[in-house]
Amino acid sequence: MNRHLGTGRALALALISALIVVLSPVAPPALSAAPITVSQAIGQQNGSTQTVRGYVVGQPTATNTVVKSGFTNDYALAIADSSTQSSTTQMLYVQIPTAFRAQWGLRTNPGLMGKQIDVTGSLAAYFSHPGMTGTTAFALSGGTTNPPPGGGTSPWDSTYYAPAIGKTGTALRTSLHDIIDNHTKLSYDQVWSALKDTDQDPNNTANVIEIYSGRSISKTLNGGNPDDWNREHVWAQSHGGFGTTAGPGTDVHHLRPEDVTVNSTRGNKDFDLGGSSVLQCSDCWTDSDSFEPRDAVKGDVARMLFYMAIRYEGDDGYVNLELNNSINGTTPWHGKTSVLLAWNAEDPVSAFEMRRNDRIHSTWQGNRNPFIDHPEWATPIWN
């Protein structure tokens, strides 16, 4: 009898315990951090990684210019807290890496205008404007994000770059050389006309932009007088002795407008960090054997030298141009590779570079700079 009462009491206690478990509140799952607003992102340009929610309001083409239609490429978009925002000061400029351009670029997807999206990346200046670079995910608000596939993509991958896709190291280098060689060669006089097109100021079509100084100057002020602009060989002529004859000496992929005085200061120096400030070139530095351009074009410089080292391999009558990690004087090498790779990573491809690449390909030489379309290809070749 007592044994039965003990058993009953045990069952009752077990039922009460089970009921308590069922009725006890269950802790809700942890929620991920909500996306921040565009205005918050504009105020947090500190390199931190954030997800930002905003409405697509156009394509940035310059620091203070966002176009709402007639999109020219898929490389960048602007977002704002309101779909009707028209002030660029209230917009975040978002870089679109190659992996996302087919799905999120406005030239290909103009229907994105006015849509609310979430973007994830580093809060850092883009087009010298509050922005996001190194973007790693895009999604319609409430949707799922899309991580980039390895290696990135380009609209040219299935055609122009098809032989190179999937390769790395020496195989990638050889394939790219075969793709970009045999281009149309220009005379040195033709380079004047080409630069007036390729380096046109997007805010003033009567001007060109000088690469190192960033100065906008009339296209007609080209020549050799002080304060004229001249044809700067980013891969210095003496680093290979190719002069100005058709070929490397006239290859527009590394020729850029620059002030005569600044051009002379740069001379044939390799690219490295530090030195003294350069007259008429804000944020430029130089010493006896090296030159450091302003931050906004460091990646441009790196990608031009990458191109030259791949295009000119010594197999078509031209000198074999090579990069190394040294200061080289007048040898056929250029440096420093470690600095150039860092600049390529720190300064993303700009809309100006992209347009330039397109113009050289379509109008002047018939070939492209692969490292503008695929900046990530530099590392597996030179690292």
Coordinates of C-alpha atoms in Angstrom, one line a residue:
M1 CA 0.0 0.0 0.0
N2 CA 2.7 2.5 1.0
R3 CA 4.7 1.3 -2.0
H4 CA 1.8 2.1 -4.3
L5 CA 1.4 5.5 -2.7
G6 CA 5.0 6.2 -3.3
T7 CA 4.7 5.2 -6.9
G8 CA 1.7 7.4 -7.4
R9 CA 3.5 10.4 -5.8
A10 CA 6.5 9.8 -8.1
L11 CA 4.3 9.8 -11.2
A12 CA 2.5 13.0 -10.1
L13 CA 5.8 14.8 -9.6
A14 CA 7.0 13.6 -13.0
L15 CA 3.9 15.0 -14.7
I16 CA 4.2 18.3 -12.9
S17 CA 7.9 18.6 -13.9
A18 CA 7.0 17.9 -17.5
L19 CA 4.2 20.5 -17.4
I20 CA 6.6 23.1 -16.1
V21 CA 9.0 22.4 -18.9
V22 CA 6.3 22.7 -21.5
L23 CA 5.0 26.0 -20.0
S24 CA 8.4 27.6 -19.4
P25 CA 9.2 30.4 -21.9
V26 CA 11.7 29.4 -24.6
A27 CA 14.4 31.9 -25.4
P28 CA 13.9 33.3 -28.9
P29 CA 16.7 32.7 -31.4
A30 CA 19.3 35.4 -31.6
L31 CA 18.6 37.9 -34.3
S32 CA 21.2 39.1 -36.7
A33 CA 22.0 42.9 -36.6
A34 CA 19.7 45.0 -38.7
P35 CA 21.1 46.8 -41.7
I36 CA 22.1 50.4 -41.1
T37 CA 20.7 53.3 -43.1
V38 CA 22.4 55.2 -45.8
S39 CA 22.8 58.2 -43.7
Q40 CA 24.4 56.1 -41.0
A41 CA 26.8 54.6 -43.5
I42 CA 27.7 58.1 -44.8
G43 CA 28.7 59.0 -41.3
Q44 CA 30.7 55.8 -40.7
Q45 CA 33.4 56.0 -43.5
N46 CA 35.9 54.2 -41.3
G47 CA 36.6 51.0 -43.3
S48 CA 34.3 48.9 -41.2
T49 CA 32.2 46.1 -42.8
Q50 CA 28.5 46.8 -42.6
T51 CA 25.2 45.9 -44.3
V52 CA 23.4 49.0 -45.6
R53 CA 19.8 49.2 -46.7
G54 CA 18.8 51.8 -49.3
Y55 CA 17.0 52.5 -52.5
V56 CA 18.8 52.3 -55.9
V57 CA 18.7 55.9 -57.2
G58 CA 21.2 55.9 -60.1
Q59 CA 24.7 55.3 -61.4
P60 CA 27.6 57.5 -60.1
T61 CA 29.9 58.7 -62.8
A62 CA 31.8 61.4 -60.8
T63 CA 32.1 62.7 -57.3
N64 CA 29.0 64.9 -57.6
T65 CA 27.3 63.3 -60.6
V66 CA 24.7 60.4 -60.6
V67 CA 22.8 59.5 -63.7
K68 CA 19.3 58.3 -63.6
S69 CA 19.1 56.7 -67.1
G70 CA 21.3 56.0 -70.1
F71 CA 23.5 53.8 -67.9
T72 CA 26.9 53.2 -69.5
N73 CA 28.2 50.3 -67.5
D74 CA 27.5 47.9 -64.6
Y75 CA 30.3 49.0 -62.3
A76 CA 28.7 51.1 -59.6
L77 CA 25.3 52.2 -58.2
A78 CA 24.1 54.8 -55.8
I79 CA 21.7 54.1 -52.9
A80 CA 19.8 56.5 -50.7
D81 CA 17.3 56.4 -47.8
S82 CA 14.5 57.6 -50.2
S83 CA 13.8 56.4 -53.7
T84 CA 13.2 60.0 -54.8
Q85 CA 16.5 61.4 -53.4
S86 CA 18.3 63.7 -55.9
S87 CA 21.1 65.2 -53.7
T88 CA 24.4 63.3 -54.1
T89 CA 25.3 64.3 -50.6
Q90 CA 22.6 62.0 -49.3
M91 CA 23.7 59.0 -51.4
L92 CA 26.2 56.2 -50.8
Y93 CA 28.2 55.1 -53.9
V94 CA 28.5 51.3 -54.0
Q95 CA 31.2 49.6 -56.0
I96 CA 30.0 46.5 -57.9
P97 CA 32.7 43.9 -58.2
T98 CA 33.0 41.8 -61.3
A99 CA 31.2 38.9 -59.7
F100 CA 27.9 40.9 -59.3
R101 CA 27.8 43.1 -62.4
A102 CA 25.6 40.8 -64.5
Q103 CA 22.9 40.7 -61.8
W104 CA 23.2 44.1 -60.1
G105 CA 24.7 46.5 -62.7
L106 CA 22.3 49.2 -64.0
R107 CA 23.2 49.0 -67.6
T108 CA 22.1 45.3 -67.6
N109 CA 19.4 45.7 -65.0
P110 CA 17.8 49.2 -65.3
G111 CA 14.7 47.8 -63.6
L112 CA 16.6 48.0 -60.3
M113 CA 16.0 51.7 -60.2
G114 CA 13.8 52.5 -57.1
K115 CA 14.2 49.0 -55.6
Q116 CA 15.3 48.7 -52.0
I117 CA 18.4 46.6 -51.5
D118 CA 20.8 45.4 -48.9
V119 CA 24.5 45.6 -49.7
T120 CA 27.4 44.4 -47.6
G121 CA 31.0 45.7 -47.8
S122 CA 33.6 48.1 -46.4
L123 CA 32.5 51.7 -45.7
A124 CA 35.2 53.6 -47.6
A125 CA 35.3 56.4 -50.1
Y126 CA 34.5 55.6 -53.7
F127 CA 34.8 58.2 -56.5
S128 CA 36.2 60.4 -53.7
H129 CA 32.6 60.3 -52.2
P130 CA 31.1 58.4 -49.2
G131 CA 30.8 54.9 -50.4
M132 CA 31.2 51.2 -50.1
T133 CA 34.1 49.2 -51.6
G134 CA 35.0 45.5 -51.7
T135 CA 31.3 44.7 -51.7
T136 CA 30.7 41.1 -50.8
A137 CA 26.9 40.7 -51.0
F138 CA 23.8 42.2 -52.7
A139 CA 20.2 41.3 -52.0
L140 CA 16.7 42.7 -52.5
S141 CA 15.5 43.8 -49.0
G142 CA 14.1 40.7 -47.3
G143 CA 15.8 38.4 -49.8
T144 CA 18.9 36.2 -49.5
T145 CA 22.4 37.4 -50.1
N146 CA 24.5 36.2 -53.0
P147 CA 28.2 35.6 -52.2
P148 CA 30.5 36.0 -55.1
P149 CA 31.8 33.0 -57.0
G150 CA 35.6 32.5 -56.8
G151 CA 37.6 34.6 -59.3
G152 CA 34.9 37.1 -60.2
T153 CA 33.2 37.5 -63.6
S154 CA 33.2 40.0 -66.4
P155 CA 30.9 40.6 -69.4
W156 CA 33.9 39.6 -71.5
D157 CA 34.5 36.2 -69.9
S158 CA 32.5 34.1 -72.4
T159 CA 34.1 35.8 -75.4
Y160 CA 37.3 37.9 -75.1
Y161 CA 38.7 36.1 -72.0
A162 CA 37.3 32.7 -72.6
P163 CA 40.7 31.0 -73.1
A164 CA 41.9 32.3 -69.7
I165 CA 39.0 31.5 -67.5
G166 CA 39.9 28.9 -64.8
K167 CA 43.6 29.3 -65.3
T168 CA 46.2 30.6 -62.8
G169 CA 49.9 31.3 -62.4
T170 CA 52.0 30.8 -65.6
A171 CA 49.1 29.4 -67.5
L172 CA 47.0 32.4 -66.8
R173 CA 49.8 34.7 -67.8
T174 CA 50.5 33.0 -71.1
S175 CA 46.8 32.9 -72.0
L176 CA 46.3 36.6 -71.2
H177 CA 49.4 37.5 -73.3
D178 CA 48.0 35.6 -76.3
I179 CA 44.6 37.4 -75.9
I180 CA 45.9 41.0 -75.7
D181 CA 48.9 41.0 -78.1
N182 CA 48.7 41.8 -81.8
H183 CA 46.7 45.0 -81.1
T184 CA 46.5 48.0 -83.5
K185 CA 49.6 50.1 -83.1
L186 CA 49.3 53.9 -83.0
S187 CA 51.8 56.5 -84.1
Y188 CA 53.1 58.8 -81.4
D189 CA 51.1 61.7 -83.0
Q190 CA 47.9 59.6 -82.9
V191 CA 48.4 59.2 -79.1
W192 CA 47.4 62.9 -78.7
S193 CA 44.0 62.2 -80.2
A194 CA 43.6 59.0 -78.3
L195 CA 44.3 60.6 -74.9
K196 CA 41.8 63.4 -75.6
D197 CA 39.2 60.7 -75.9
T198 CA 40.3 58.1 -73.3
D199 CA 41.1 60.6 -70.5
Q200 CA 38.3 63.1 -71.1
D201 CA 37.0 64.8 -68.0
P202 CA 33.5 63.4 -67.4
N203 CA 32.4 66.8 -66.0
N204 CA 33.9 68.9 -68.9
T205 CA 34.2 67.2 -72.3
A206 CA 36.6 70.0 -73.4
N207 CA 39.2 68.9 -70.9
V208 CA 41.3 65.9 -70.0
I209 CA 42.3 64.7 -66.5
E210 CA 46.0 64.6 -65.6
I211 CA 46.7 61.3 -64.0
Y212 CA 49.0 62.2 -61.1
S213 CA 47.9 65.8 -60.3
G214 CA 44.2 65.1 -61.0
R215 CA 44.0 68.5 -62.7
S216 CA 41.3 69.1 -65.4
I217 CA 43.0 71.0 -68.3
S218 CA 41.9 72.0 -71.8
K219 CA 42.5 69.4 -74.4
T220 CA 44.1 72.1 -76.6
L221 CA 46.8 72.8 -74.0
N222 CA 48.9 69.8 -75.0
G223 CA 52.6 70.3 -75.7
G224 CA 55.9 70.9 -74.1
N225 CA 55.6 74.2 -72.4
P226 CA 55.4 74.6 -68.6
D227 CA 51.8 74.0 -67.4
D228 CA 50.9 72.2 -70.7
W229 CA 50.0 68.6 -70.5
N230 CA 52.2 66.0 -72.1
R231 CA 52.1 62.2 -72.8
E232 CA 53.3 60.5 -69.7
H233 CA 54.7 57.0 -70.0
V234 CA 53.6 55.3 -66.8
W235 CA 56.0 52.4 -67.7
A236 CA 59.0 54.7 -68.1
Q237 CA 60.6 54.6 -71.6
S238 CA 64.0 53.9 -70.3
H239 CA 62.8 50.8 -68.5
G240 CA 63.1 48.9 -71.7
G241 CA 64.5 51.5 -74.1
F242 CA 61.5 51.4 -76.4
G243 CA 61.3 55.2 -76.9
T244 CA 58.2 56.5 -78.8
T245 CA 58.1 54.1 -81.8
A246 CA 54.9 52.2 -82.5
G247 CA 54.5 49.5 -79.9
P248 CA 55.2 49.8 -76.1
G249 CA 56.2 53.5 -76.7
T250 CA 52.7 54.3 -78.0
D251 CA 50.5 51.9 -76.1
V252 CA 47.7 54.0 -74.8
H253 CA 47.0 51.5 -72.0
H254 CA 50.0 53.1 -70.1
L255 CA 50.1 56.5 -71.7
R256 CA 48.3 59.3 -69.7
P257 CA 48.0 63.1 -69.8
E258 CA 50.2 64.8 -67.2
D259 CA 51.5 68.3 -66.4
V260 CA 54.9 68.9 -68.0
T261 CA 56.5 69.9 -64.7
V262 CA 55.1 66.9 -62.8
N263 CA 56.0 64.6 -65.7
S264 CA 59.6 65.8 -65.5
T265 CA 59.6 65.2 -61.7
R266 CA 58.4 61.7 -62.1
G267 CA 61.0 61.0 -64.8
N268 CA 61.8 57.3 -65.0
K269 CA 61.5 56.6 -61.3
D270 CA 60.0 53.4 -60.0
F271 CA 56.9 53.4 -57.9
D272 CA 57.3 53.2 -54.1
L273 CA 56.1 55.0 -50.9
G274 CA 57.4 58.2 -49.4
G275 CA 59.7 61.1 -50.1
S276 CA 59.1 64.8 -50.3
S277 CA 55.9 66.5 -51.6
V278 CA 55.8 67.2 -55.3
L279 CA 55.2 70.7 -56.7
Q280 CA 51.8 71.0 -58.5
C281 CA 50.8 67.5 -57.5
S282 CA 48.8 67.3 -54.3
D283 CA 49.3 64.0 -52.3
C284 CA 52.3 63.0 -54.6
W285 CA 55.7 62.2 -53.1
T286 CA 59.1 61.6 -54.5
D287 CA 62.7 60.9 -53.6
S288 CA 65.9 60.3 -55.7
D289 CA 64.7 57.0 -57.3
S290 CA 60.9 56.6 -56.6
F291 CA 57.6 58.3 -57.1
E292 CA 54.3 57.9 -55.1
P293 CA 51.1 59.1 -56.9
R294 CA 48.0 60.4 -55.1
D295 CA 45.9 57.7 -53.5
A296 CA 43.0 58.0 -56.0
V297 CA 45.1 56.6 -58.9
K298 CA 47.5 54.2 -57.2
G299 CA 45.5 51.2 -58.4
D300 CA 45.4 52.7 -61.9
V301 CA 49.2 52.8 -62.0
A302 CA 49.5 49.3 -60.7
R303 CA 47.0 47.9 -63.3
M304 CA 48.8 49.7 -66.2
L305 CA 52.1 48.2 -65.2
F306 CA 50.5 44.7 -64.8
Y307 CA 49.2 45.1 -68.4
M308 CA 52.6 46.1 -69.8
A309 CA 54.4 43.2 -68.2
I310 CA 51.9 40.7 -69.7
R311 CA 51.5 42.4 -73.1
Y312 CA 55.3 42.6 -73.8
E313 CA 56.9 39.3 -73.4
G314 CA 59.7 39.6 -76.0
D315 CA 58.1 37.3 -78.5
D316 CA 57.1 39.9 -81.2
G317 CA 60.2 42.0 -81.7
Y318 CA 59.6 44.2 -78.6
V319 CA 61.6 44.1 -75.4
N320 CA 60.5 41.7 -72.6
L321 CA 59.1 43.9 -69.8
E322 CA 59.1 42.5 -66.3
L323 CA 58.0 43.6 -62.8
N324 CA 60.2 43.0 -59.8
N325 CA 60.4 44.1 -56.2
S326 CA 63.4 46.4 -56.7
I327 CA 64.3 50.0 -57.7
N328 CA 65.6 49.4 -61.2
G329 CA 67.0 52.6 -62.7
T330 CA 67.1 52.0 -66.5
T331 CA 66.7 48.3 -66.8
P332 CA 63.8 46.7 -68.6
W333 CA 62.2 46.0 -65.2
H334 CA 59.8 48.1 -63.2
G335 CA 59.0 48.0 -59.5
K336 CA 58.1 47.6 -56.8
T337 CA 55.8 44.5 -57.2
S338 CA 54.8 44.3 -53.5
V339 CA 53.8 48.0 -53.5
L340 CA 51.9 47.7 -56.8
L341 CA 49.9 44.6 -55.5
A342 CA 49.0 46.6 -52.4
W343 CA 47.9 49.6 -54.5
N344 CA 45.8 47.3 -56.7
A345 CA 44.0 46.0 -53.6
E346 CA 43.6 49.4 -51.9
D347 CA 42.4 51.5 -54.8
P348 CA 39.4 49.7 -56.6
V349 CA 38.8 50.0 -60.3
S350 CA 37.0 53.3 -61.0
A351 CA 34.3 54.2 -63.6
F352 CA 37.0 56.4 -65.2
E353 CA 39.3 53.4 -65.7
M354 CA 36.5 51.2 -67.0
R355 CA 35.4 53.8 -69.6
R356 CA 39.0 54.2 -70.6
N357 CA 39.5 50.5 -71.1
D358 CA 36.3 50.3 -73.2
R359 CA 37.4 53.2 -75.4
I360 CA 40.8 51.8 -76.0
H361 CA 39.3 48.5 -76.9
S362 CA 36.5 49.8 -79.1
T363 CA 38.1 52.8 -80.9
W364 CA 41.9 52.8 -80.7
Q365 CA 43.8 49.5 -80.2
G366 CA 41.3 46.7 -80.1
N367 CA 42.6 45.1 -76.9
R368 CA 41.7 45.4 -73.2
N369 CA 43.7 45.7 -70.0
P370 CA 42.7 42.4 -68.2
F371 CA 43.5 43.8 -64.8
I372 CA 40.8 46.4 -65.0
D373 CA 38.2 43.8 -65.9
H374 CA 39.8 41.3 -63.4
P375 CA 42.0 43.0 -60.8
E376 CA 42.1 39.8 -58.8
W377 CA 44.2 38.1 -61.6
A378 CA 47.3 40.1 -60.5
T379 CA 47.8 38.1 -57.3
P380 CA 48.0 34.6 -58.7
I381 CA 50.5 35.8 -61.3
W382 CA 52.9 37.8 -59.1
N383 CA 52.4 36.7 -55.6

